[in-house]
Tab-separated table of C-alpha atoms in Angstrom:
chain	number	residue	atom	x	y	z
A	1	MET	CA	0.000	0.000	0.000
A	2	PRO	CA	1.455	3.411	-0.942
A	3	GLU	CA	2.485	5.745	1.867
A	4	PRO	CA	-0.344	8.071	3.032
A	5	PHE	CA	0.266	11.801	2.800
A	6	SER	CA	-0.794	15.037	4.473
A	7	LEU	CA	-2.784	17.678	2.621
A	8	TYR	CA	-2.835	21.426	3.255
A	9	VAL	CA	-5.764	23.361	1.766
A	10	HIS	CA	-5.301	27.140	1.728
A	11	VAL	CA	-8.269	29.469	2.123
A	12	PRO	CA	-6.697	32.897	1.558
A	13	TYR	CA	-9.556	35.107	2.743
A	14	CYS	CA	-9.890	37.153	5.925
A	15	ARG	CA	-12.286	39.890	6.967
A	16	HIS	CA	-9.185	42.096	7.143
A	17	VAL	CA	-5.433	41.520	7.081
A	18	CYS	CA	-3.797	41.701	10.504
A	19	PRO	CA	-0.660	43.884	10.537
A	20	TYR	CA	1.638	41.045	11.686
A	21	CYS	CA	0.442	38.527	9.074
A	22	ASP	CA	2.826	37.522	6.303
A	23	PHE	CA	0.678	34.766	4.795
A	24	ASN	CA	-0.942	34.908	1.379
A	25	VAL	CA	-4.261	36.442	2.430
A	26	HIS	CA	-6.774	38.817	0.920
A	27	ALA	CA	-9.249	40.995	2.790
A	28	ALA	CA	-12.824	40.336	1.740
A	29	ALA	CA	-16.006	41.228	3.580
A	30	ARG	CA	-17.693	38.546	1.462
A	31	PRO	CA	-15.150	36.075	0.096
A	32	PRO	CA	-16.028	34.255	-3.148
A	33	GLU	CA	-16.837	31.112	-1.173
A	34	GLU	CA	-18.832	29.213	-3.776
A	35	HIS	CA	-16.430	29.956	-6.631
A	36	TYR	CA	-13.314	29.226	-4.561
A	37	THR	CA	-14.733	25.978	-3.156
A	38	ALA	CA	-15.663	24.815	-6.667
A	39	GLY	CA	-12.098	25.567	-7.786
A	40	LEU	CA	-10.630	23.570	-4.906
A	41	VAL	CA	-12.914	20.621	-5.620
A	42	ALA	CA	-11.944	20.751	-9.316
A	43	GLU	CA	-8.247	20.774	-8.403
A	44	LEU	CA	-8.678	17.862	-5.984
A	45	THR	CA	-10.567	15.963	-8.678
A	46	ALA	CA	-7.815	16.595	-11.241
A	47	CYS	CA	-5.058	15.545	-8.840
A	48	GLY	CA	-6.835	12.480	-7.475
A	49	ALA	CA	-5.730	10.190	-10.292
A	50	GLN	CA	-2.345	11.815	-10.938
A	51	GLU	CA	1.080	10.744	-9.758
A	52	PRO	CA	2.388	10.996	-7.139
A	53	TRP	CA	-0.991	11.125	-5.359
A	54	GLY	CA	-3.041	8.522	-7.202
A	55	GLY	CA	-3.705	5.513	-4.991
A	56	ARG	CA	-2.409	7.221	-1.851
A	57	ARG	CA	-4.708	8.000	1.029
A	58	VAL	CA	-4.642	11.096	3.207
A	59	LYS	CA	-3.665	10.930	6.880
A	60	THR	CA	-4.181	14.614	7.730
A	61	VAL	CA	-6.087	17.464	6.120
A	62	TYR	CA	-5.282	20.974	7.328
A	63	LEU	CA	-7.614	23.748	6.200
A	64	GLY	CA	-5.564	26.880	6.855
A	65	GLY	CA	-5.417	30.448	5.773
A	66	GLY	CA	-6.530	33.039	5.926
A	67	THR	CA	-9.667	32.281	7.821
A	68	PRO	CA	-11.282	29.032	6.643
A	69	SER	CA	-14.016	29.519	9.251
A	70	LEU	CA	-15.387	32.302	7.038
A	71	PHE	CA	-16.623	29.468	4.799
A	72	SER	CA	-19.841	27.673	5.662
A	73	PRO	CA	-19.890	24.135	7.012
A	74	ALA	CA	-21.423	23.078	3.675
A	75	SER	CA	-18.404	24.401	1.750
A	76	ILE	CA	-15.935	22.844	4.181
A	77	GLY	CA	-17.903	19.604	3.923
A	78	GLY	CA	-17.679	19.748	0.132
A	79	ILE	CA	-13.900	19.999	0.343
A	80	VAL	CA	-13.663	17.117	2.839
A	81	THR	CA	-15.976	15.023	0.651
A	82	ALA	CA	-13.771	15.670	-2.400
A	83	VAL	CA	-10.654	14.624	-0.479
A	84	THR	CA	-12.421	11.469	0.687
A	85	ARG	CA	-13.736	10.663	-2.782
A	86	TRP	CA	-10.559	11.232	-4.776
A	87	PHE	CA	-7.929	10.086	-2.290
A	88	GLY	CA	-9.576	8.375	0.649
A	89	LEU	CA	-8.765	8.913	4.290
A	90	VAL	CA	-6.837	6.586	6.567
A	91	ASP	CA	-8.691	5.373	9.646
A	92	GLY	CA	-8.506	8.057	12.305
A	93	ALA	CA	-7.466	10.791	9.854
A	94	GLU	CA	-7.109	14.213	11.429
A	95	ILE	CA	-9.065	16.990	9.713
A	96	THR	CA	-8.186	20.426	11.085
A	97	LEU	CA	-9.928	23.745	10.528
A	98	GLU	CA	-8.201	27.011	11.415
A	99	ALA	CA	-10.688	29.457	12.861
A	100	ASN	CA	-10.960	33.017	14.076
A	101	PRO	CA	-12.896	32.852	17.364
A	102	GLY	CA	-15.048	35.794	16.268
A	103	THR	CA	-16.384	33.872	13.251
A	104	LEU	CA	-17.751	30.892	15.159
A	105	SER	CA	-21.121	30.005	16.612
A	106	HIS	CA	-22.505	26.869	18.209
A	107	ALA	CA	-24.353	26.140	14.940
A	108	SER	CA	-21.306	26.609	12.695
A	109	LEU	CA	-19.133	24.458	14.956
A	110	ALA	CA	-21.761	21.710	14.958
A	111	GLY	CA	-21.839	21.962	11.159
A	112	TYR	CA	-18.054	21.644	10.885
A	113	ARG	CA	-18.190	18.519	13.073
A	114	ARG	CA	-20.876	17.018	10.817
A	115	ALA	CA	-18.680	17.912	7.824
A	116	GLY	CA	-15.915	15.701	9.225
A	117	VAL	CA	-13.698	18.275	10.950
A	118	ASN	CA	-12.304	16.669	14.106
A	119	ARG	CA	-9.645	19.194	15.151
A	120	LEU	CA	-10.015	22.931	15.624
A	121	SER	CA	-7.136	25.417	15.679
A	122	LEU	CA	-8.267	28.728	17.171
A	123	GLY	CA	-6.328	31.904	16.422
A	124	ALA	CA	-6.737	33.293	19.938
A	125	GLN	CA	-3.370	35.160	19.880
A	126	SER	CA	-3.954	36.667	23.366
A	127	PHE	CA	-6.497	37.044	26.156
A	128	HIS	CA	-5.534	40.698	26.708
A	129	PRO	CA	-7.730	43.224	24.857
A	130	ARG	CA	-4.873	45.717	24.431
A	131	HIS	CA	-2.648	43.067	22.827
A	132	LEU	CA	-5.456	41.928	20.538
A	133	GLN	CA	-5.898	45.558	19.485
A	134	THR	CA	-2.147	45.919	18.843
A	135	LEU	CA	-2.300	42.771	16.712
A	136	GLY	CA	-5.284	44.124	14.763
A	137	ARG	CA	-7.502	41.222	15.771
A	138	ASP	CA	-11.255	41.551	15.380
A	139	HIS	CA	-12.230	39.366	18.328
A	140	GLY	CA	-12.032	39.724	22.075
A	141	PRO	CA	-11.098	37.405	24.934
A	142	ASP	CA	-14.746	36.515	25.526
A	143	ASP	CA	-15.021	35.336	21.898
A	144	VAL	CA	-12.165	32.893	22.537
A	145	ARG	CA	-13.785	31.550	25.694
A	146	ALA	CA	-17.169	31.223	23.965
A	147	ALA	CA	-15.592	29.395	21.003
A	148	VAL	CA	-13.772	26.949	23.294
A	149	ASP	CA	-16.971	26.266	25.259
A	150	ALA	CA	-19.072	25.814	22.099
A	151	ALA	CA	-16.424	23.576	20.511
A	152	GLY	CA	-16.500	21.290	23.538
A	153	ALA	CA	-20.289	21.288	23.590
A	154	VAL	CA	-20.502	20.025	19.983
A	155	GLY	CA	-17.904	17.294	20.468
A	156	PHE	CA	-14.509	18.729	19.545
A	157	GLU	CA	-12.005	16.812	21.660
A	158	ASN	CA	-8.913	18.016	19.794
A	159	LEU	CA	-8.492	21.767	20.092
A	160	SER	CA	-5.459	24.031	19.911
A	161	LEU	CA	-5.037	27.732	20.609
A	162	ASP	CA	-2.513	29.906	18.798
A	163	LEU	CA	-0.934	32.464	21.128
A	164	ILE	CA	1.601	35.143	20.191
A	165	PHE	CA	4.507	35.921	22.503
A	166	GLY	CA	6.414	39.176	22.228
A	167	VAL	CA	3.589	41.569	21.390
A	168	PRO	CA	4.867	45.157	21.819
A	169	ALA	CA	4.468	46.247	25.478
A	170	GLU	CA	3.669	42.682	26.581
A	171	THR	CA	5.094	41.755	29.964
A	172	LEU	CA	6.121	38.357	31.228
A	173	ALA	CA	3.137	38.520	33.589
A	174	ASP	CA	0.837	39.122	30.578
A	175	TRP	CA	2.265	36.069	28.825
A	176	GLU	CA	1.969	33.913	31.932
A	177	ALA	CA	-1.664	35.029	32.305
A	178	ASP	CA	-2.362	34.072	28.668
A	179	LEU	CA	-0.840	30.636	29.230
A	180	ALA	CA	-2.845	30.164	32.425
A	181	GLN	CA	-6.101	31.031	30.639
A	182	ALA	CA	-5.321	28.770	27.706
């Protein structure tokens, strides 16, 4: 059996571009979700039978960005379905969605779970409002807490939080407080 591989799917859209971000992202109040998802599915379809991927299953799918959580659970589900159809998933495959805490609701998280997402990576960055403002983030500490609670309530058992150390004017006590809250 050919060696399974990991797949990164880039969703390059954000509501705005944070000043520290150096990823390939584009600000869009309304990203072209339907068009972009159709393009991804077409690319997955084209690659599914091609070397070196043909016949190899996927062990991890990472939907990163950008802000993939700007896309609906139906679109994320369409991408996961295409991966499953054209490559197949190994048993226990990890399917991760990067998310901005301010874009999530109980309903959207439940939809992502139904779509096959089993790991959530939250871009918390900090629990301090002044540091979030410095970073240009459009969510607050309460959004992070609400997202973590909702994720647990809908069955996410694998959850990570991104935190940034070294924000201008951040103290060691600030960082320790962020770690304690995480």
